[in-house]
């Protein structure tokens, strides 16, 4: 099983770790509130953990065009 970081906007895979390589504390998950965890972390049927964050490209696009944040998948 793995922990996979993907962009919430474009779906690009940002990083992937085997769960045995890292702990939740090393990834900072232990400092998230329950609400934050529910927003960005999900578990697939296969058991993989998916962390949805914004990649650098999409963050830059959103900084230049903030109205894109009103669209569900602005940069798909």
mmCIF file with all atom_site columns, C-alpha atoms in Angstrom:
data_model
loop_
_atom_site.group_PDB
_atom_site.id
_atom_site.type_symbol
_atom_site.label_atom_id
_atom_site.label_alt_id
_atom_site.label_comp_id
_atom_site.label_asym_id
_atom_site.label_entity_id
_atom_site.label_seq_id
_atom_site.pdbx_PDB_ins_code
_atom_site.Cartn_x
_atom_site.Cartn_y
_atom_site.Cartn_z
_atom_site.occupancy
_atom_site.B_iso_or_equiv
_atom_site.pdbx_formal_charge
_atom_site.auth_seq_id
_atom_site.auth_comp_id
_atom_site.auth_asym_id
_atom_site.auth_atom_id
_atom_site.pdbx_PDB_model_num
ATOM 1  C CA . UNK A 1 1  ? 0.000   0.000  0.000   1.00 0.00 ? 1  UNK A CA 1
ATOM 2  C CA . UNK A 1 2  ? 1.153   3.518  -0.680  1.00 0.00 ? 2  UNK A CA 1
ATOM 3  C CA . UNK A 1 3  ? 0.574   7.149  0.138   1.00 0.00 ? 3  UNK A CA 1
ATOM 4  C CA . UNK A 1 4  ? 0.099   9.107  -3.089  1.00 0.00 ? 4  UNK A CA 1
ATOM 5  C CA . UNK A 1 5  ? 0.028   12.890 -3.417  1.00 0.00 ? 5  UNK A CA 1
ATOM 6  C CA . UNK A 1 6  ? -2.015  14.129 -6.376  1.00 0.00 ? 6  UNK A CA 1
ATOM 7  C CA . UNK A 1 7  ? -3.008  17.603 -7.513  1.00 0.00 ? 7  UNK A CA 1
ATOM 8  C CA . UNK A 1 8  ? -6.609  18.387 -6.680  1.00 0.00 ? 8  UNK A CA 1
ATOM 9  C CA . UNK A 1 9  ? -6.893  20.558 -9.812  1.00 0.00 ? 9  UNK A CA 1
ATOM 10 C CA . UNK A 1 10 ? -5.156  18.716 -12.646 1.00 0.00 ? 10 UNK A CA 1
ATOM 11 C CA . UNK A 1 11 ? -4.830  15.205 -11.185 1.00 0.00 ? 11 UNK A CA 1
ATOM 12 C CA . UNK A 1 12 ? -1.060  15.018 -11.735 1.00 0.00 ? 12 UNK A CA 1
ATOM 13 C CA . UNK A 1 13 ? 0.815   12.610 -9.462  1.00 0.00 ? 13 UNK A CA 1
ATOM 14 C CA . UNK A 1 14 ? 3.171   14.685 -7.324  1.00 0.00 ? 14 UNK A CA 1
ATOM 15 C CA . UNK A 1 15 ? 4.785   12.029 -5.120  1.00 0.00 ? 15 UNK A CA 1
ATOM 16 C CA . UNK A 1 16 ? 4.305   8.494  -3.872  1.00 0.00 ? 16 UNK A CA 1
ATOM 17 C CA . UNK A 1 17 ? 5.671   6.677  -0.829  1.00 0.00 ? 17 UNK A CA 1
ATOM 18 C CA . UNK A 1 18 ? 5.279   3.164  0.471   1.00 0.00 ? 18 UNK A CA 1
ATOM 19 C CA . UNK A 1 19 ? 3.404   3.342  3.777   1.00 0.00 ? 19 UNK A CA 1
ATOM 20 C CA . UNK A 1 20 ? 6.290   1.432  5.366   1.00 0.00 ? 20 UNK A CA 1
ATOM 21 C CA . UNK A 1 21 ? 8.741   4.247  4.417   1.00 0.00 ? 21 UNK A CA 1
ATOM 22 C CA . UNK A 1 22 ? 7.067   7.111  6.281   1.00 0.00 ? 22 UNK A CA 1
ATOM 23 C CA . UNK A 1 23 ? 4.871   7.787  9.274   1.00 0.00 ? 23 UNK A CA 1
ATOM 24 C CA . UNK A 1 24 ? 1.897   10.122 9.532   1.00 0.00 ? 24 UNK A CA 1
ATOM 25 C CA . UNK A 1 25 ? 3.961   12.316 11.856  1.00 0.00 ? 25 UNK A CA 1
ATOM 26 C CA . UNK A 1 26 ? 6.751   12.631 9.276   1.00 0.00 ? 26 UNK A CA 1
ATOM 27 C CA . UNK A 1 27 ? 4.187   13.764 6.698   1.00 0.00 ? 27 UNK A CA 1
ATOM 28 C CA . UNK A 1 28 ? 2.565   16.187 9.135   1.00 0.00 ? 28 UNK A CA 1
ATOM 29 C CA . UNK A 1 29 ? -0.804  14.425 9.125   1.00 0.00 ? 29 UNK A CA 1
ATOM 30 C CA . UNK A 1 30 ? -0.841  14.411 12.928  1.00 0.00 ? 30 UNK A CA 1
ATOM 31 C CA . UNK A 1 31 ? -1.056  18.229 12.959  1.00 0.00 ? 31 UNK A CA 1
ATOM 32 C CA . UNK A 1 32 ? -4.170  18.339 10.753  1.00 0.00 ? 32 UNK A CA 1
ATOM 33 C CA . UNK A 1 33 ? -7.607  18.849 12.224  1.00 0.00 ? 33 UNK A CA 1
ATOM 34 C CA . UNK A 1 34 ? -10.233 16.180 11.560  1.00 0.00 ? 34 UNK A CA 1
ATOM 35 C CA . UNK A 1 35 ? -11.909 18.587 9.136   1.00 0.00 ? 35 UNK A CA 1
ATOM 36 C CA . UNK A 1 36 ? -8.654  19.185 7.207   1.00 0.00 ? 36 UNK A CA 1
ATOM 37 C CA . UNK A 1 37 ? -7.961  15.446 7.060   1.00 0.00 ? 37 UNK A CA 1
ATOM 38 C CA . UNK A 1 38 ? -11.420 14.798 5.619   1.00 0.00 ? 38 UNK A CA 1
ATOM 39 C CA . UNK A 1 39 ? -10.863 17.477 2.955   1.00 0.00 ? 39 UNK A CA 1
ATOM 40 C CA . UNK A 1 40 ? -7.495  16.327 1.647   1.00 0.00 ? 40 UNK A CA 1
ATOM 41 C CA . UNK A 1 41 ? -6.965  12.671 2.620   1.00 0.00 ? 41 UNK A CA 1
ATOM 42 C CA . UNK A 1 42 ? -8.959  9.720  1.311   1.00 0.00 ? 42 UNK A CA 1
ATOM 43 C CA . UNK A 1 43 ? -8.467  5.980  1.086   1.00 0.00 ? 43 UNK A CA 1
ATOM 44 C CA . UNK A 1 44 ? -8.983  3.930  -2.078  1.00 0.00 ? 44 UNK A CA 1
ATOM 45 C CA . UNK A 1 45 ? -10.549 0.464  -2.065  1.00 0.00 ? 45 UNK A CA 1
ATOM 46 C CA . UNK A 1 46 ? -7.084  -0.958 -2.730  1.00 0.00 ? 46 UNK A CA 1
ATOM 47 C CA . UNK A 1 47 ? -5.933  0.508  0.601   1.00 0.00 ? 47 UNK A CA 1
ATOM 48 C CA . UNK A 1 48 ? -3.797  3.270  -0.906  1.00 0.00 ? 48 UNK A CA 1
ATOM 49 C CA . UNK A 1 49 ? -3.986  6.671  0.782   1.00 0.00 ? 49 UNK A CA 1
ATOM 50 C CA . UNK A 1 50 ? -4.579  9.635  -1.535  1.00 0.00 ? 50 UNK A CA 1
ATOM 51 C CA . UNK A 1 51 ? -3.574  13.132 -0.431  1.00 0.00 ? 51 UNK A CA 1
ATOM 52 C CA . UNK A 1 52 ? -5.059  15.873 -2.622  1.00 0.00 ? 52 UNK A CA 1
ATOM 53 C CA . UNK A 1 53 ? -3.004  19.062 -2.672  1.00 0.00 ? 53 UNK A CA 1
ATOM 54 C CA . UNK A 1 54 ? -2.292  21.717 -5.328  1.00 0.00 ? 54 UNK A CA 1
ATOM 55 C CA . UNK A 1 55 ? 0.785   21.315 -7.555  1.00 0.00 ? 55 UNK A CA 1
ATOM 56 C CA . UNK A 1 56 ? 3.108   24.251 -8.233  1.00 0.00 ? 56 UNK A CA 1
ATOM 57 C CA . UNK A 1 57 ? 1.783   24.767 -11.779 1.00 0.00 ? 57 UNK A CA 1
ATOM 58 C CA . UNK A 1 58 ? -1.848  24.959 -10.647 1.00 0.00 ? 58 UNK A CA 1
ATOM 59 C CA . UNK A 1 59 ? -0.990  27.109 -7.627  1.00 0.00 ? 59 UNK A CA 1
ATOM 60 C CA . UNK A 1 60 ? 0.694   29.600 -9.956  1.00 0.00 ? 60 UNK A CA 1
ATOM 61 C CA . UNK A 1 61 ? -2.294  29.565 -12.328 1.00 0.00 ? 61 UNK A CA 1
ATOM 62 C CA . UNK A 1 62 ? -4.686  30.133 -9.420  1.00 0.00 ? 62 UNK A CA 1
ATOM 63 C CA . UNK A 1 63 ? -2.528  32.989 -8.118  1.00 0.00 ? 63 UNK A CA 1
ATOM 64 C CA . UNK A 1 64 ? -2.692  34.703 -11.529 1.00 0.00 ? 64 UNK A CA 1
ATOM 65 C CA . UNK A 1 65 ? -6.380  33.856 -12.092 1.00 0.00 ? 65 UNK A CA 1
ATOM 66 C CA . UNK A 1 66 ? -8.123  33.595 -8.702  1.00 0.00 ? 66 UNK A CA 1
ATOM 67 C CA . UNK A 1 67 ? -11.534 33.238 -10.360 1.00 0.00 ? 67 UNK A CA 1
ATOM 68 C CA . UNK A 1 68 ? -10.481 29.703 -11.391 1.00 0.00 ? 68 UNK A CA 1
ATOM 69 C CA . UNK A 1 69 ? -10.905 28.649 -7.757  1.00 0.00 ? 69 UNK A CA 1
ATOM 70 C CA . UNK A 1 70 ? -14.674 28.961 -8.257  1.00 0.00 ? 70 UNK A CA 1
ATOM 71 C CA . UNK A 1 71 ? -14.644 26.108 -10.802 1.00 0.00 ? 71 UNK A CA 1
ATOM 72 C CA . UNK A 1 72 ? -14.648 22.481 -9.597  1.00 0.00 ? 72 UNK A CA 1
ATOM 73 C CA . UNK A 1 73 ? -11.715 21.271 -11.738 1.00 0.00 ? 73 UNK A CA 1
ATOM 74 C CA . UNK A 1 74 ? -10.241 24.447 -13.189 1.00 0.00 ? 74 UNK A CA 1
ATOM 75 C CA . UNK A 1 75 ? -7.146  22.991 -14.858 1.00 0.00 ? 75 UNK A CA 1
ATOM 76 C CA . UNK A 1 76 ? -8.104  19.460 -15.799 1.00 0.00 ? 76 UNK A CA 1
#
